[in-house]
C-alpha cells in the first residue's frame, strides 16, 4: 500500500509538473500543443520499450515487474498528457477522431490490463495447479480419460447404469467443454455448483461401490473446474493484449502521420 | 506395420504469434486506410482537424490560409520540409481583417511607440511580485525568441475548433509573457492606475465644479422657467451606441436654455452681435487726392477696419499677401506720412476692395472664394459654408450705398500694374476676371444699357446707377450710415423709409432685425450673426483658418477665437495644437473613434447596476480644488487638471477578482488597440 501511495504521488507530481511546464511554455507565446504533443508521443514511445524489454528478459535492465509498474504509472501520466493535448474536448476531424479513438481504446485496455495484472494472480493462487497455459488441452484430455476409465470400470467394476447415464448426459459436456471462450466465462462456476448438487442427489441412491465411483468422479470434476478457472484467467491475461498492443502500434502509426500533418500545416510558433 | 496412420505434424500458432500478426496487420491496415482515404477523397478533408469558425466557412481551400500548402492529396507532404510560413499565413488573414501597417508587431503598434510606452511605464508605477513561474518562464522560454519576427495571427487565434469557437480567447498569462510588468493577478500586483481615465483635458470646456457649485444654484434661485437645471447626471449624459462611452447630450437639450443667447450675442454689452465679414475700410481720401492717387469715389465717412476675412480673400498668392501686409501696417485713416510706394499699395488695395465687393454681387461667390484656394480643390459644400449663402442683395445694397458708381469705375479703371505683383494673377484669377468683365458687356439681342443687370433686376441698373450717382458727398454718407437689412429692394420708396427710421415702430435696425442670425449690413460693414449653435459659417471659417499658418489665416483665427468673439465658440470648444500648422477645434466630445489606440477600455453599461447609492459618483468623485480652467489657457490638451479625481484600482478590485466579476486582461484591455476592420467587398455594379 505504501508503494502504491508513493508511486501515485510521484505520478501526480509528474502530472502537475507537466501542466505547469506547458502553462509556462504557453505563456511565452509559443504553441503549447507542440510541447504537450511531443511529451505524449515520446511517452508513448517509452511505453513501447516495455514490450521490447519483455522480449529480452535476460538483459540487465531491471526486473520485469518494475518495468510493468513503471509502465502502468506512465500510462496514467500519459492519460493526463492526452487530456491536456486534446484540451479536454471531443475530437472533431476525421483523422483526429481516429487518433483519439485509438488512444482511448489503448488507454481503456491498458487500465483494464493493469487491473487484470493486479487481480488475476490472486485468483490463480486460489486455483492452484502447475499446468502451463499451452498444456491445458493435454490436461483436459487426461481428466476426460480418467472419467472414461471410471465409468467403463477399467481395472475394476464398471459403473452402474445410473452413473453411466449421468456421465453421458450431464457430466461429459462439462468435462469436454467449454466449446468457446465465452462459454468458459459463462459456465463456471455456476455450472460447477449445479453439477455438484446433482451428483449429491444421485449419490444418495447408490450403493457403496457406486458411491466410491461418484467420489472419484467428483475429484475429476473439481480438477476440471480448477483447470477451467485457471484457463479462463490465463486467457484473460493474454486476450486483453490483443486489443492493447495492436491499438498501441496503430496509434503510433497515426501519431507519426499526425505529427507530419501538423508540421506541414503549422502556423503558430512551436 | 502399424495400422494407425501417422498424422503429419501441424504446429498450432501460439497466442503470442497470433497477436504479433494481428498487430502488424492492424498497423498496416490503419496506414493503408489513411493513404487510400487521402488518395480517393480528392482533397485533404480527412486531415482537417475540425470545422472552422462560422465566419471562415466560405474558405474551401487549405492554401487560402496555409500558404505553404499546394492543393492535392499528398501535396501537403512537401510543406513539411518548406521553410516556416507564419508571416505569409498571417498576411492571408490580413487580406480580410485589416489592421495597421505594423499589424504583426505587438499590439499592431510601431516598435518605437511600444518602447516609449514601456519606458514610461517603467518610470512610473510598476507591478509588484513577479510570480516565480514567470521567472522560470523568462529564463527557460524567453518570449523575445518566440516573437522576434513578430506576433503572428495564429499565435493567439486558433482555428479548426468548431463553428462557434471563441477565436479571440487568450489566457491572461500570455499577455504577461511580453510585458515588463509581470504580476499574479489584477488584484495582486497589477500596477496602480495613473490618472485614469483622464488622458487629456476634455474637448469641451465644461467646468463641472463651477456649474454644480455656482451656476446651477444661481439659476435655480432665479426660478426662470425657461432655464433648466439638470438634476441628475443622466440629464446631460447618455450611453453611446457602443455601450462603452457616456456621450454628452446635444447642446439643444442640455445647454441652450442658458447659453444660446451667448451664441446669438443678444446680451452683448458692446460691439456688434454679428461678426464683420466685409467692410469698406476707411481711407484718408484727402491725402490720396492731394497725392494724385486715384481710388475713385470713396466715402470719407467710413472708419471701418479691414477685416481679416477680406485680407484672406484677397491674399491668394504670396505677392498679394506681401502687399496686403504692407497695407495692414499703415494707418489708412492718416496717410500723411506714407511714401509713394505705400500710397500706390493703398491705391491697389482700394481697387481690390472695390473689385471684391462688386464681384461678390456680380459673379458667383464660389468664383471669389476659389481664388484664394490655390489648389482649387475646395469642396462645393465648403464654399457654401464659407459664404453661408451670402444673399446677393446684401452686397448689392452695400454697393448701392457705399460705391454707387463702382461698376462704371471698374469698367473705366485699368488694373494697376503693381510691378511684380501684377504678374501673380493666375489662371483662376484670369477666369474670374473673364466672368467679371463679361457682365459688363451686352449680349446679343439685349439692350446694351441693361446688360450689366441681366442677372438680377434688383441689383444696380444703369438707371439706378444714374440715380445713385447723383448721391455723392454727404448724401452718400447719409445713405451709407443707414442700417439696412438684407434683401431690401432697391427703390426710392425704401430710400424714403430709410431716411426716417423712427417713423414706424416696425422699422427696427438691421442688427435687431437679424435676431435669429444671418447676414445684415451696418454702416460700412457686412456682418454675419450666428444662426444658432453649430453655425456652419463659423465652423467653416474656424476649420479653414485653423489649418493654415499664413498671417491672414491666423488673423481670422484670432478674431474667431477672441474671448469676446461673436458666437463665443471657443468658450466651450477647446483648441488643440501641436504647432501653428495643426490647430484643431474640438467641435464634439470624445468619440469611440477618438479613443482608438487606447490600450484600456471601459464599458459603462454593465456598471449601471452598481448597488452603491452614489451611482456615478462611486467612481467619478468631484475634485473641487482642481484648476480645471487653467488647462484651457493654451492649446496643449495634455496639460490639464480634471474636474474629477482619478479612479483608483481599488474601485475596480472591489468587484473584479478571479472569483467575482472576472479579472482577465482582456476584460479591460484590447490587444488590437487600433481596432480590426473588414473591408467592403469590391463588387462591381452589374451592367
GROMACS .gro file of C-alpha atoms in nm, chain A residues 20-21 24-31 87 92-96 102 133 235 238 241-242 245-246 249-250 253-254 257 260-261 263-270, chain B residues 15 18-19 22-23 26 30 34 44 46-51 66 69 76 79-80 86 89 132-134 136-137 141-143 146-147 154 158 161 173-174 177-178:
model
   78
   20UNK     CA    1   0.298   2.381  -1.504
   21UNK     CA    2   0.565   2.347  -1.772
   24UNK     CA    3   0.482   2.841  -1.877
   25UNK     CA    4   0.553   2.743  -2.235
   26UNK     CA    5   0.213   2.871  -2.343
   27UNK     CA    6   0.263   3.197  -2.157
   28UNK     CA    7   0.578   3.260  -2.357
   29UNK     CA    8   0.356   3.292  -2.667
   30UNK     CA    9   0.453   2.953  -2.800
   31UNK     CA   10   0.205   2.691  -2.910
   87UNK     CA   11  -0.785   2.038  -2.449
   92UNK     CA   12  -1.397   1.693  -3.449
   93UNK     CA   13  -1.189   1.599  -3.752
   94UNK     CA   14  -1.196   1.254  -3.911
   95UNK     CA   15  -0.826   1.192  -3.867
   96UNK     CA   16  -0.826   1.340  -3.519
  102UNK     CA   17  -0.727   0.459  -3.081
  133UNK     CA   18  -0.115  -2.237  -2.040
  235UNK     CA   19  -0.663  -1.648  -2.125
  238UNK     CA   20  -0.345  -1.278  -2.284
  241UNK     CA   21  -0.322  -0.767  -2.510
  242UNK     CA   22  -0.493  -0.845  -2.841
  245UNK     CA   23  -0.084  -0.396  -2.842
  246UNK     CA   24  -0.243  -0.360  -3.187
  249UNK     CA   25   0.111   0.032  -3.283
  250UNK     CA   26  -0.190   0.153  -3.477
  253UNK     CA   27   0.133   0.498  -3.691
  254UNK     CA   28  -0.142   0.759  -3.679
  257UNK     CA   29   0.123   1.085  -3.950
  260UNK     CA   30   0.372   1.514  -4.019
  261UNK     CA   31   0.038   1.682  -4.087
  263UNK     CA   32   0.427   2.037  -3.912
  264UNK     CA   33   0.307   2.075  -4.268
  265UNK     CA   34   0.014   2.294  -4.172
  266UNK     CA   35   0.153   2.463  -3.868
  267UNK     CA   36   0.110   2.835  -3.847
  268UNK     CA   37   0.191   2.908  -3.488
  269UNK     CA   38   0.518   2.927  -3.304
  270UNK     CA   39   0.627   2.576  -3.196
  285UNK     CA   40  -0.133  -1.674  -2.894
  288UNK     CA   41  -0.127  -1.464  -3.347
  289UNK     CA   42  -0.112  -1.135  -3.153
  292UNK     CA   43  -0.279  -0.905  -3.561
  293UNK     CA   44  -0.066  -0.612  -3.451
  296UNK     CA   45  -0.366  -0.359  -3.773
  300UNK     CA   46  -0.453   0.179  -4.049
  304UNK     CA   47  -0.514   0.666  -4.431
  314UNK     CA   48  -0.741   1.699  -4.762
  316UNK     CA   49  -0.968   1.379  -4.391
  317UNK     CA   50  -0.680   1.553  -4.217
  318UNK     CA   51  -0.870   1.869  -4.129
  319UNK     CA   52  -0.854   1.875  -3.752
  320UNK     CA   53  -1.203   2.020  -3.714
  321UNK     CA   54  -1.459   2.262  -3.854
  336UNK     CA   55  -0.187   2.780  -4.514
  339UNK     CA   56   0.019   2.417  -4.889
  346UNK     CA   57   0.100   1.881  -4.801
  349UNK     CA   58   0.525   2.152  -4.687
  350UNK     CA   59   0.693   1.961  -4.405
  356UNK     CA   60   0.383   3.211  -4.038
  359UNK     CA   61  -0.014   3.286  -4.333
  402UNK     CA   62   0.814   3.268  -0.975
  403UNK     CA   63   0.666   3.075  -1.266
  404UNK     CA   64   0.729   3.384  -1.479
  406UNK     CA   65   1.135   3.043  -1.475
  407UNK     CA   66   0.946   3.110  -1.795
  411UNK     CA   67   1.133   3.004  -2.266
  412UNK     CA   68   1.222   3.368  -2.335
  413UNK     CA   69   0.932   3.527  -2.517
  416UNK     CA   70   0.935   3.334  -2.986
  417UNK     CA   71   0.813   3.669  -3.116
  424UNK     CA   72  -0.215   3.209  -3.522
  428UNK     CA   73  -0.652   2.904  -3.304
  431UNK     CA   74  -1.204   2.437  -3.313
  443UNK     CA   75  -0.077   3.451  -1.870
  444UNK     CA   76   0.004   3.500  -2.236
  447UNK     CA   77   0.493   3.682  -2.148
  448UNK     CA   78   0.586   4.009  -2.317
   0.00000   0.00000   0.00000
